[in-house]
Amino acid sequence: MSAQAPAPFNPEEAENLEDIEKQFAVKVVQHMHIYWSVLEKVKGSSLRLTKLDDEIYEHFKRDFPEIDPAETLDEDAMKSPQGKKRWREFMMTYEKKVDEYNFGTMLRSNPKWEYGKEETIFVPRIQFYAIEIARNRNGLNDWIYEKGQQEAAKSSS
């Protein structure tokens, strides 16, 4: 009696499984909420997102000197064929170093904005880390902590 080998998986022919999509969306939204909650309790400028923050930050500054973390991100440039190629090369450096380096994550397109439908873009996790580490190092997320502390003080009085 011989067992028949399963057909190789072809992602082009795979059906979208609604439950998997929902689970994925839940995980993305949880990550977004957790990060925001952390920024409300800890100044971004004193926060470490990974054990490789220094390496990721220096690599980001070297490979993407034109990206100003204080300004609105140019999503079209990031997702253009040239942008995708550059980011793919950056990402692959962390394939074996950062867990879920390519897992989809929400990123605010400008550090002055809260998460919102029009203010958020979907990116791989290492892209989120690179940009948010740069924002944190430059104190661009500290306003979230200040706002969180003011709201906490109001609710406790």
Short mmCIF file of C-alpha atoms in Angstrom, two decimals:
data_model
loop_
_atom_site.label_atom_id
_atom_site.label_comp_id
_atom_site.label_asym_id
_atom_site.label_seq_id
_atom_site.Cartn_x
_atom_site.Cartn_y
_atom_site.Cartn_z
CA MET A 1 0.00 0.00 0.00
CA SER A 2 1.58 3.29 -1.09
CA ALA A 3 0.60 6.72 0.11
CA GLN A 4 0.12 9.36 -2.53
CA ALA A 5 2.24 12.49 -2.02
CA PRO A 6 0.21 15.66 -1.56
CA ALA A 7 0.24 18.12 -4.43
CA PRO A 8 2.67 20.99 -3.91
CA PHE A 9 1.08 24.12 -2.44
CA ASN A 10 0.49 26.82 -5.04
CA PRO A 11 -0.27 30.19 -3.40
CA GLU A 12 -1.68 31.53 -6.70
CA GLU A 13 -4.45 28.93 -6.55
CA ALA A 14 -5.07 29.03 -2.81
CA GLU A 15 -8.47 30.15 -1.68
CA ASN A 16 -8.74 33.00 0.80
CA LEU A 17 -9.71 31.48 4.08
CA GLU A 18 -11.82 34.03 5.93
CA ASP A 19 -10.85 32.76 9.38
CA ILE A 20 -7.13 33.06 8.62
CA GLU A 21 -7.64 36.58 7.29
CA LYS A 22 -9.57 37.54 10.43
CA GLN A 23 -6.87 36.08 12.70
CA PHE A 24 -4.21 37.98 10.76
CA ALA A 25 -6.19 41.25 11.04
CA VAL A 26 -6.65 40.72 14.78
CA LYS A 27 -2.91 40.21 15.27
CA VAL A 28 -2.10 43.36 13.26
CA VAL A 29 -4.58 45.47 15.24
CA GLN A 30 -3.34 44.02 18.56
CA HIS A 31 0.24 44.99 17.66
CA MET A 32 -0.92 48.51 16.79
CA HIS A 33 -2.82 48.91 20.09
CA ILE A 34 -0.01 47.45 22.20
CA TYR A 35 2.58 49.74 20.63
CA TRP A 36 0.39 52.81 21.17
CA SER A 37 -0.25 51.78 24.80
CA VAL A 38 3.48 51.41 25.39
CA LEU A 39 4.14 54.86 23.90
CA GLU A 40 1.54 56.32 26.28
CA LYS A 41 3.43 54.88 29.26
CA VAL A 42 7.08 55.18 28.16
CA LYS A 43 8.75 58.02 26.29
CA GLY A 44 9.61 56.79 22.81
CA SER A 45 13.04 58.38 23.17
CA SER A 46 13.85 55.94 25.99
CA LEU A 47 12.23 52.88 24.39
CA ARG A 48 13.98 49.93 22.74
CA LEU A 49 11.88 47.96 20.26
CA THR A 50 14.39 45.16 19.59
CA LYS A 51 17.77 44.02 20.82
CA LEU A 52 19.10 45.22 17.44
CA ASP A 53 17.81 48.81 17.59
CA ASP A 54 21.28 50.35 17.13
CA GLU A 55 22.07 48.15 14.11
CA ILE A 56 18.66 48.70 12.50
CA TYR A 57 18.86 52.47 13.07
CA GLU A 58 22.35 52.83 11.56
CA HIS A 59 21.43 50.57 8.63
CA PHE A 60 18.23 52.58 8.00
CA LYS A 61 20.10 55.92 8.06
CA ARG A 62 22.76 54.53 5.70
CA ASP A 63 20.38 52.88 3.21
CA PHE A 64 17.55 55.45 3.28
CA PRO A 65 19.17 58.85 3.94
CA GLU A 66 16.37 60.57 2.02
CA ILE A 67 13.68 59.41 4.47
CA ASP A 68 13.12 62.00 7.18
CA PRO A 69 11.37 60.24 10.09
CA ALA A 70 9.80 63.59 11.12
CA GLU A 71 7.99 63.98 7.80
CA THR A 72 5.09 62.18 6.13
CA LEU A 73 6.28 58.98 4.49
CA ASP A 74 6.00 58.72 0.72
CA GLU A 75 4.10 55.44 0.48
CA ASP A 76 4.20 55.49 -3.33
CA ALA A 77 8.00 55.73 -3.30
CA MET A 78 8.26 52.97 -0.68
CA LYS A 79 6.03 50.66 -2.69
CA SER A 80 7.34 51.52 -6.16
CA PRO A 81 9.35 48.78 -7.92
CA GLN A 82 12.62 50.53 -6.99
CA GLY A 83 11.44 51.17 -3.41
CA LYS A 84 10.34 47.56 -2.97
CA LYS A 85 13.73 46.35 -4.23
CA ARG A 86 15.62 48.60 -1.81
CA TRP A 87 13.41 47.64 1.13
CA ARG A 88 13.61 43.93 0.24
CA GLU A 89 17.43 44.10 0.37
CA PHE A 90 17.21 45.90 3.72
CA MET A 91 14.69 43.39 5.08
CA MET A 92 16.63 40.29 4.09
CA THR A 93 19.49 41.37 6.35
CA TYR A 94 17.17 40.60 9.28
CA GLU A 95 15.63 37.37 8.02
CA LYS A 96 17.44 35.26 10.62
CA LYS A 97 17.89 38.02 13.22
CA VAL A 98 14.40 39.46 13.86
CA ASP A 99 11.34 37.29 14.54
CA GLU A 100 8.48 37.92 12.13
CA TYR A 101 10.63 40.50 10.29
CA ASN A 102 8.28 40.33 7.30
CA PHE A 103 4.95 40.06 9.13
CA GLY A 104 2.50 42.78 8.09
CA THR A 105 2.18 45.68 10.52
CA MET A 106 0.46 49.06 10.63
CA LEU A 107 2.65 52.18 10.55
CA ARG A 108 1.56 55.79 10.96
CA SER A 109 2.60 57.69 7.86
CA ASN A 110 3.52 60.72 9.99
CA PRO A 111 4.78 60.73 13.60
CA LYS A 112 2.54 63.71 14.46
CA TRP A 113 -0.62 61.69 13.81
CA GLU A 114 -2.46 59.00 15.72
CA TYR A 115 -3.40 55.77 13.99
CA GLY A 116 -6.35 56.29 11.64
CA LYS A 117 -7.67 54.98 8.36
CA GLU A 118 -6.09 57.72 6.25
CA GLU A 119 -2.96 58.09 8.41
CA THR A 120 -1.82 54.48 8.45
CA ILE A 121 -0.01 52.29 5.95
CA PHE A 122 0.56 48.54 5.89
CA VAL A 123 4.25 47.56 5.94
CA PRO A 124 6.49 44.60 6.83
CA ARG A 125 7.54 44.57 10.50
CA ILE A 126 11.20 45.42 9.83
CA GLN A 127 10.09 48.55 7.96
CA PHE A 128 7.98 49.48 11.00
CA TYR A 129 10.98 48.90 13.27
CA ALA A 130 13.36 50.96 11.11
CA ILE A 131 11.05 53.96 10.92
CA GLU A 132 9.75 53.82 14.50
CA ILE A 133 13.25 53.37 15.95
CA ALA A 134 14.31 56.48 14.01
CA ARG A 135 11.25 58.37 15.25
CA ASN A 136 11.89 57.29 18.84
CA ARG A 137 15.58 58.19 18.68
CA ASN A 138 14.62 61.66 17.47
CA GLY A 139 11.99 62.15 20.21
CA LEU A 140 9.20 62.31 17.62
CA ASN A 141 6.90 59.99 19.58
CA ASP A 142 7.40 61.60 22.99
CA TRP A 143 4.22 63.66 22.51
CA ILE A 144 2.21 60.44 22.84
CA TYR A 145 3.67 59.89 26.32
CA GLU A 146 2.97 63.50 27.29
CA LYS A 147 -0.62 63.23 26.08
CA GLY A 148 -1.05 59.87 27.85
CA GLN A 149 0.24 61.32 31.12
CA GLN A 150 -2.13 64.29 30.87
CA GLU A 151 -5.09 62.00 30.24
CA ALA A 152 -4.06 59.72 33.12
CA ALA A 153 -3.81 62.74 35.45
CA LYS A 154 -7.28 63.96 34.39
CA SER A 155 -8.89 60.59 34.96
CA SER A 156 -7.31 60.17 38.40
CA SER A 157 -8.51 63.57 39.69
#
